[in-house]
Amino acid sequence: MKRKSELQRYALIIAGIIHLRVIFDMIVEPQHLNLMTALFSVVIYLTILSPGLILNILSYRTNSRVLTLLASMAYFNSSLYLSLVMMWLIIPGILCFYSFISMRKKKLTDNPFLNP
């Protein structure tokens, strides 16, 4: 079984590639948009659909179960928007959810402030 940090890293890589592809499509080939409206649409896209990526980065750095579950739910929510490309965010969502399941809960004795 893979360690939880590896699963989160794989989810980050897949989600990053998907996000970069969508941003590339928004900036390079905006058929009827000028540059300002294309940049505005990228900002809106990053605001609405990137919380999964941001939460995944935070959960990878802090190794937190709650952030991993929130990242999984955000990926599942983001996969319902926009296009068929965003449907691929189900894969990082599944990886984050599996990582959440495989993480063990921290015990009270693991807290250095409670156990001197």
Coordinates of N, CA, C and O in Angstrom, one line a residue:
M1 N 0.8 -1.2 0.0 CA 0.0 0.0 0.0 C 0.9 1.2 0.0 O 1.9 1.3 0.7
K2 N 0.5 2.2 -0.8 CA 1.2 3.5 -0.8 C 1.0 4.3 0.4 O 0.0 4.2 1.1
R3 N 2.1 5.1 0.7 CA 1.9 6.0 1.9 C 1.0 7.1 1.5 O 0.8 7.4 0.3
K4 N 0.4 7.7 2.5 CA -0.6 8.8 2.2 C 0.0 10.0 1.5 O -0.6 10.6 0.7
S5 N 1.3 10.3 1.8 CA 1.9 11.4 1.1 C 2.1 11.2 -0.3 O 2.0 12.1 -1.2
E6 N 2.3 9.9 -0.7 CA 2.5 9.6 -2.1 C 1.2 9.7 -2.9 O 1.1 10.2 -4.0
L7 N 0.1 9.2 -2.2 CA -1.2 9.4 -2.9 C -1.6 10.8 -3.0 O -2.2 11.2 -4.1
Q8 N -1.3 11.6 -2.0 CA -1.6 13.1 -2.2 C -0.8 13.7 -3.2 O -1.2 14.6 -3.9
R9 N 0.5 13.3 -3.3 CA 1.4 13.8 -4.4 C 0.9 13.5 -5.7 O 0.8 14.3 -6.6
Y10 N 0.4 12.2 -5.9 CA -0.1 11.8 -7.2 C -1.4 12.7 -7.6 O -1.6 13.1 -8.7
A11 N -2.2 12.9 -6.5 CA -3.4 13.7 -6.7 C -3.0 15.1 -7.1 O -3.7 15.7 -8.0
L12 N -2.0 15.7 -6.5 CA -1.5 17.0 -6.9 C -1.1 17.1 -8.3 O -1.3 18.1 -9.0
I13 N -0.3 16.1 -8.7 CA 0.2 16.1 -10.1 C -0.9 16.0 -11.1 O -0.9 16.8 -12.1
I14 N -1.8 15.1 -10.9 CA -2.9 15.0 -11.9 C -3.8 16.2 -11.9 O -4.2 16.7 -13.0
A15 N -4.1 16.7 -10.7 CA -5.0 17.9 -10.7 C -4.3 19.1 -11.2 O -4.9 20.0 -11.9
G16 N -3.0 19.2 -11.0 CA -2.2 20.4 -11.6 C -2.2 20.3 -13.1 O -2.3 21.4 -13.8
I17 N -2.0 19.1 -13.7 CA -2.0 19.0 -15.1 C -3.4 19.4 -15.7 O -3.5 20.1 -16.7
I18 N -4.4 18.9 -15.0 CA -5.8 19.3 -15.5 C -6.0 20.8 -15.4 O -6.5 21.4 -16.4
H19 N -5.7 21.4 -14.3 CA -5.8 22.8 -14.2 C -5.0 23.6 -15.2 O -5.5 24.6 -15.8
L20 N -3.8 23.2 -15.5 CA -2.9 23.9 -16.4 C -3.5 23.7 -17.8 O -3.4 24.6 -18.7
R21 N -4.1 22.6 -18.2 CA -4.7 22.4 -19.5 C -5.9 23.3 -19.7 O -6.0 23.9 -20.7
V22 N -6.7 23.4 -18.7 CA -7.9 24.3 -18.8 C -7.5 25.8 -18.9 O -8.0 26.5 -19.7
I23 N -6.5 26.2 -18.1 CA -6.0 27.6 -18.2 C -5.3 27.8 -19.5 O -5.5 28.9 -20.1
F24 N -4.6 26.8 -20.0 CA -4.0 27.0 -21.4 C -5.0 27.2 -22.4 O -4.9 28.0 -23.3
D25 N -6.1 26.4 -22.4 CA -7.2 26.5 -23.3 C -7.9 27.9 -23.2 O -8.4 28.5 -24.2
M26 N -8.0 28.4 -22.0 CA -8.6 29.7 -21.8 C -7.8 30.9 -22.3 O -8.4 31.8 -22.9
I27 N -6.5 30.8 -22.2 CA -5.7 31.9 -22.6 C -5.3 31.8 -24.1 O -5.3 32.8 -24.8
V28 N -4.9 30.6 -24.5 CA -4.3 30.5 -25.9 C -5.4 30.5 -27.0 O -5.3 31.1 -28.0
E29 N -6.5 29.8 -26.7 CA -7.5 29.7 -27.7 C -8.9 30.3 -27.3 O -9.9 29.6 -27.3
P30 N -8.9 31.5 -26.9 CA -10.3 32.1 -26.6 C -10.9 32.6 -27.9 O -10.6 33.8 -28.3
Q31 N -11.7 31.9 -28.5 CA -12.2 32.2 -29.9 C -12.8 33.6 -29.9 O -12.5 34.4 -30.8
H32 N -13.6 33.9 -29.0 CA -14.3 35.2 -29.1 C -14.0 36.2 -27.9 O -14.6 37.2 -27.7
L33 N -12.9 35.9 -27.2 CA -12.6 36.7 -26.0 C -11.3 37.5 -26.3 O -10.4 37.0 -27.0
N34 N -11.2 38.7 -25.8 CA -9.9 39.4 -25.9 C -9.1 39.0 -24.6 O -9.5 38.2 -23.8
L35 N -7.9 39.6 -24.5 CA -7.0 39.2 -23.5 C -7.5 39.5 -22.1 O -7.4 38.6 -21.1
M36 N -8.2 40.6 -21.9 CA -8.7 41.0 -20.5 C -9.8 40.1 -20.1 O -9.8 39.6 -18.9
T37 N -10.7 39.7 -21.0 CA -11.8 38.8 -20.6 C -11.3 37.4 -20.4 O -11.8 36.7 -19.5
A38 N -10.2 37.0 -21.1 CA -9.6 35.7 -20.9 C -9.0 35.7 -19.5 O -9.1 34.7 -18.8
L39 N -8.2 36.7 -19.2 CA -7.6 36.7 -17.8 C -8.6 36.8 -16.7 O -8.5 36.1 -15.7
F40 N -9.7 37.5 -17.0 CA -10.8 37.6 -16.0 C -11.5 36.2 -15.8 O -11.8 35.8 -14.7
S41 N -11.6 35.5 -16.9 CA -12.2 34.1 -16.8 C -11.3 33.2 -16.1 O -11.7 32.3 -15.4
V42 N -10.0 33.4 -16.3 CA -9.0 32.5 -15.5 C -9.1 32.8 -14.1 O -9.0 31.9 -13.2
V43 N -9.2 34.1 -13.7 CA -9.3 34.4 -12.2 C -10.5 33.8 -11.6 O -10.5 33.2 -10.5
I44 N -11.6 33.9 -12.3 CA -12.9 33.3 -11.8 C -12.7 31.8 -11.7 O -13.2 31.2 -10.8
Y45 N -12.1 31.2 -12.7 CA -11.9 29.7 -12.7 C -11.1 29.3 -11.5 O -11.4 28.3 -10.8
L46 N -10.0 30.0 -11.3 CA -9.1 29.7 -10.1 C -9.8 29.9 -8.8 O -9.6 29.2 -7.8
T47 N -10.7 30.9 -8.7 CA -11.4 31.2 -7.5 C -12.5 30.1 -7.2 O -12.6 29.6 -6.1
I48 N -13.2 29.7 -8.2 CA -14.3 28.7 -8.0 C -13.9 27.3 -8.0 O -14.3 26.5 -7.2
L49 N -12.9 26.9 -8.9 CA -12.6 25.5 -9.1 C -11.3 25.1 -8.4 O -11.0 23.9 -8.5
S50 N -10.5 26.0 -7.9 CA -9.2 25.6 -7.4 C -9.2 25.3 -5.9 O -8.1 24.9 -5.4
P51 N -10.2 25.4 -5.1 CA -10.1 25.1 -3.7 C -9.6 23.6 -3.5 O -8.9 23.4 -2.5
G52 N -10.0 22.7 -4.4 CA -9.5 21.3 -4.2 C -8.0 21.3 -4.3 O -7.3 20.6 -3.5
L53 N -7.4 22.0 -5.3 CA -6.0 22.0 -5.4 C -5.3 22.7 -4.3 O -4.3 22.2 -3.7
I54 N -5.9 23.8 -3.8 CA -5.3 24.5 -2.7 C -5.4 23.6 -1.4 O -4.4 23.5 -0.6
L55 N -6.5 23.0 -1.2 CA -6.7 22.2 0.0 C -5.8 20.9 -0.1 O -5.2 20.4 1.0
N56 N -5.5 20.4 -1.3 CA -4.7 19.3 -1.5 C -3.2 19.7 -1.1 O -2.5 18.9 -0.5
I57 N -2.8 20.9 -1.5 CA -1.4 21.3 -1.2 C -1.3 21.5 0.3 O -0.3 21.0 0.9
L58 N -2.3 22.1 1.0 CA -2.2 22.2 2.4 C -2.3 20.9 3.1 O -1.5 20.7 4.1
S59 N -3.1 19.9 2.7 CA -3.1 18.6 3.3 C -1.8 17.9 3.1 O -1.4 17.1 4.0
Y60 N -1.2 18.0 2.0 CA 0.1 17.4 1.7 C 1.2 17.9 2.6 O 2.0 17.2 3.2
R61 N 1.2 19.2 2.9 CA 2.2 19.9 3.7 C 1.9 19.6 5.2 O 2.9 19.3 5.9
T62 N 0.7 19.6 5.6 CA 0.4 19.4 7.1 C 0.1 18.0 7.5 O 0.0 17.7 8.7
N63 N -0.2 17.2 6.5 CA -0.6 15.8 6.8 C -1.8 15.7 7.6 O -1.8 14.9 8.6
S64 N -2.8 16.5 7.3 CA -4.0 16.5 8.1 C -5.1 15.7 7.4 O -5.4 15.8 6.2
R65 N -5.8 14.9 8.2 CA -7.0 14.1 7.7 C -8.1 15.0 7.3 O -8.7 14.7 6.3
V66 N -8.4 16.0 8.0 CA -9.6 16.9 7.7 C -9.4 17.6 6.4 O -10.3 17.6 5.6
L67 N -8.2 18.1 6.2 CA -7.9 18.8 5.0 C -7.9 17.9 3.8 O -8.3 18.2 2.7
T68 N -7.5 16.6 4.0 CA -7.5 15.6 2.9 C -8.9 15.3 2.5 O -9.3 15.2 1.4
L69 N -9.8 15.2 3.5 CA -11.2 14.9 3.2 C -11.9 16.1 2.5 O -12.6 16.0 1.6
L70 N -11.5 17.3 3.0 CA -12.1 18.5 2.3 C -11.6 18.7 0.9 O -12.3 19.1 0.0
A71 N -10.3 18.3 0.6 CA -9.8 18.3 -0.7 C -10.5 17.3 -1.6 O -10.8 17.6 -2.8
S72 N -10.8 16.2 -1.1 CA -11.5 15.2 -1.8 C -12.9 15.7 -2.2 O -13.3 15.5 -3.3
M73 N -13.6 16.2 -1.2 CA -14.9 16.7 -1.5 C -14.9 17.9 -2.5 O -15.8 18.0 -3.4
A74 N -13.9 18.8 -2.4 CA -13.8 19.9 -3.3 C -13.5 19.4 -4.7 O -14.0 19.9 -5.7
Y75 N -12.7 18.3 -4.9 CA -12.4 17.8 -6.2 C -13.7 17.2 -6.8 O -14.0 17.3 -8.0
F76 N -14.5 16.5 -6.0 CA -15.7 15.9 -6.5 C -16.7 17.0 -6.9 O -17.4 16.9 -7.9
N77 N -16.7 18.1 -6.1 CA -17.6 19.2 -6.5 C -17.1 19.9 -7.7 O -17.9 20.2 -8.6
S78 N -15.8 20.0 -7.9 CA -15.3 20.7 -9.1 C -15.5 19.8 -10.3 O -15.5 20.4 -11.4
S79 N -15.5 18.6 -10.2 CA -15.7 17.7 -11.3 C -17.1 17.8 -12.0 O -17.3 17.4 -13.1
L80 N -18.0 18.4 -11.3 CA -19.4 18.6 -11.8 C -19.5 19.8 -12.7 O -20.5 20.0 -13.3
Y81 N -18.5 20.7 -12.7 CA -18.6 22.0 -13.4 C -18.0 21.9 -14.8 O -17.3 21.0 -15.2
L82 N -18.4 22.9 -15.6 CA -17.9 23.3 -16.9 C -17.9 22.2 -18.0 O -18.7 22.2 -18.8
S83 N -16.8 21.4 -18.1 CA -16.6 20.6 -19.3 C -16.3 19.2 -18.9 O -16.1 18.8 -17.8
L84 N -16.1 18.4 -20.0 CA -15.6 17.0 -19.8 C -14.2 16.9 -19.2 O -13.9 15.9 -18.6
V85 N -13.4 17.9 -19.5 CA -12.1 17.9 -19.0 C -12.1 17.9 -17.4 O -11.3 17.3 -16.8
M86 N -13.0 18.7 -16.9 CA -13.0 18.8 -15.4 C -13.5 17.5 -14.8 O -13.3 17.3 -13.6
M87 N -14.2 16.7 -15.6 CA -14.6 15.4 -15.0 C -13.4 14.5 -14.6 O -13.6 13.6 -13.7
W88 N -12.3 14.8 -15.1 CA -11.1 14.0 -14.7 C -10.6 14.3 -13.3 O -9.8 13.6 -12.7
L89 N -11.2 15.4 -12.7 CA -10.9 15.7 -11.3 C -11.4 14.6 -10.3 O -11.2 14.7 -9.1
I90 N -12.2 13.7 -10.8 CA -12.7 12.6 -10.0 C -11.5 11.7 -9.6 O -11.5 11.2 -8.4
I91 N -10.5 11.6 -10.4 CA -9.3 10.8 -10.1 C -8.6 11.3 -8.9 O -8.3 10.6 -7.9
P92 N -8.2 12.6 -8.9 CA -7.5 13.1 -7.7 C -8.5 13.1 -6.4 O -8.0 12.9 -5.3
G93 N -9.8 13.2 -6.7 CA -10.7 13.1 -5.6 C -10.7 11.7 -4.9 O -10.7 11.6 -3.7
I94 N -10.6 10.7 -5.8 CA -10.6 9.4 -5.3 C -9.3 9.1 -4.6 O -9.2 8.4 -3.5
L95 N -8.2 9.6 -5.1 CA -6.9 9.4 -4.5 C -6.8 10.1 -3.1 O -6.3 9.5 -2.1
C96 N -7.4 11.3 -3.0 CA -7.4 12.0 -1.7 C -8.4 11.3 -0.7 O -8.0 11.2 0.5
F97 N -9.5 10.8 -1.2 CA -10.4 10.0 -0.3 C -9.7 8.7 0.2 O -9.8 8.4 1.3
Y98 N -9.0 8.0 -0.7 CA -8.3 6.8 -0.3 C -7.2 7.2 0.7 O -7.0 6.4 1.7
S99 N -6.6 8.3 0.5 CA -5.5 8.7 1.4 C -6.2 9.1 2.8 O -5.6 8.7 3.8
F100 N -7.3 9.7 2.8 CA -8.0 10.0 4.0 C -8.4 8.7 4.8 O -8.2 8.6 6.0
I101 N -8.9 7.7 4.0 CA -9.2 6.4 4.7 C -8.0 5.7 5.2 O -8.1 5.1 6.3
S102 N -6.9 5.8 4.6 CA -5.7 5.1 5.0 C -4.9 5.8 6.1 O -4.1 5.2 6.8
M103 N -5.2 7.1 6.3 CA -4.6 7.8 7.4 C -5.1 7.3 8.8 O -6.3 7.0 8.9
R104 N -4.3 7.2 9.7 CA -4.8 6.8 11.1 C -5.0 8.1 11.9 O -4.4 9.1 11.7
K105 N -6.0 8.0 12.7 CA -6.4 9.1 13.6 C -5.2 9.4 14.6 O -4.6 8.4 15.1
K106 N -5.0 10.6 14.8 CA -4.0 11.0 15.9 C -4.6 10.8 17.2 O -5.7 11.1 17.5
K107 N -3.8 10.2 18.1 CA -4.3 9.9 19.5 C -3.9 11.1 20.3 O -3.1 12.0 19.9
L108 N -4.6 11.2 21.4 CA -4.3 12.3 22.4 C -2.8 12.3 22.9 O -2.2 13.3 23.2
T109 N -2.2 11.1 22.9 CA -0.9 11.0 23.4 C 0.1 11.5 22.3 O 1.3 11.7 22.7
D110 N -0.3 11.7 21.1 CA 0.6 12.2 20.0 C 0.7 13.7 20.2 O 1.6 14.3 19.6
N111 N -0.1 14.3 21.0 CA 0.0 15.8 21.1 C 1.1 16.1 22.1 O 1.0 15.7 23.3
P112 N 2.1 16.8 21.7 CA 3.2 17.1 22.7 C 2.9 18.1 23.8 O 3.5 18.1 24.8
F113 N 1.8 18.8 23.6 CA 1.4 19.7 24.7 C 0.6 19.0 25.8 O 0.6 19.5 27.0
L114 N -0.1 17.9 25.5 CA -0.8 17.2 26.5 C 0.1 16.1 27.2 O -0.2 15.7 28.3
N115 N 1.1 15.7 26.5 CA 1.9 14.6 27.1 C 3.4 15.1 27.2 O 4.1 15.0 26.2
P116 N 3.8 15.7 28.3 CA 5.1 16.2 28.5 C 6.2 15.2 28.5 O 6.2 14.1 28.7

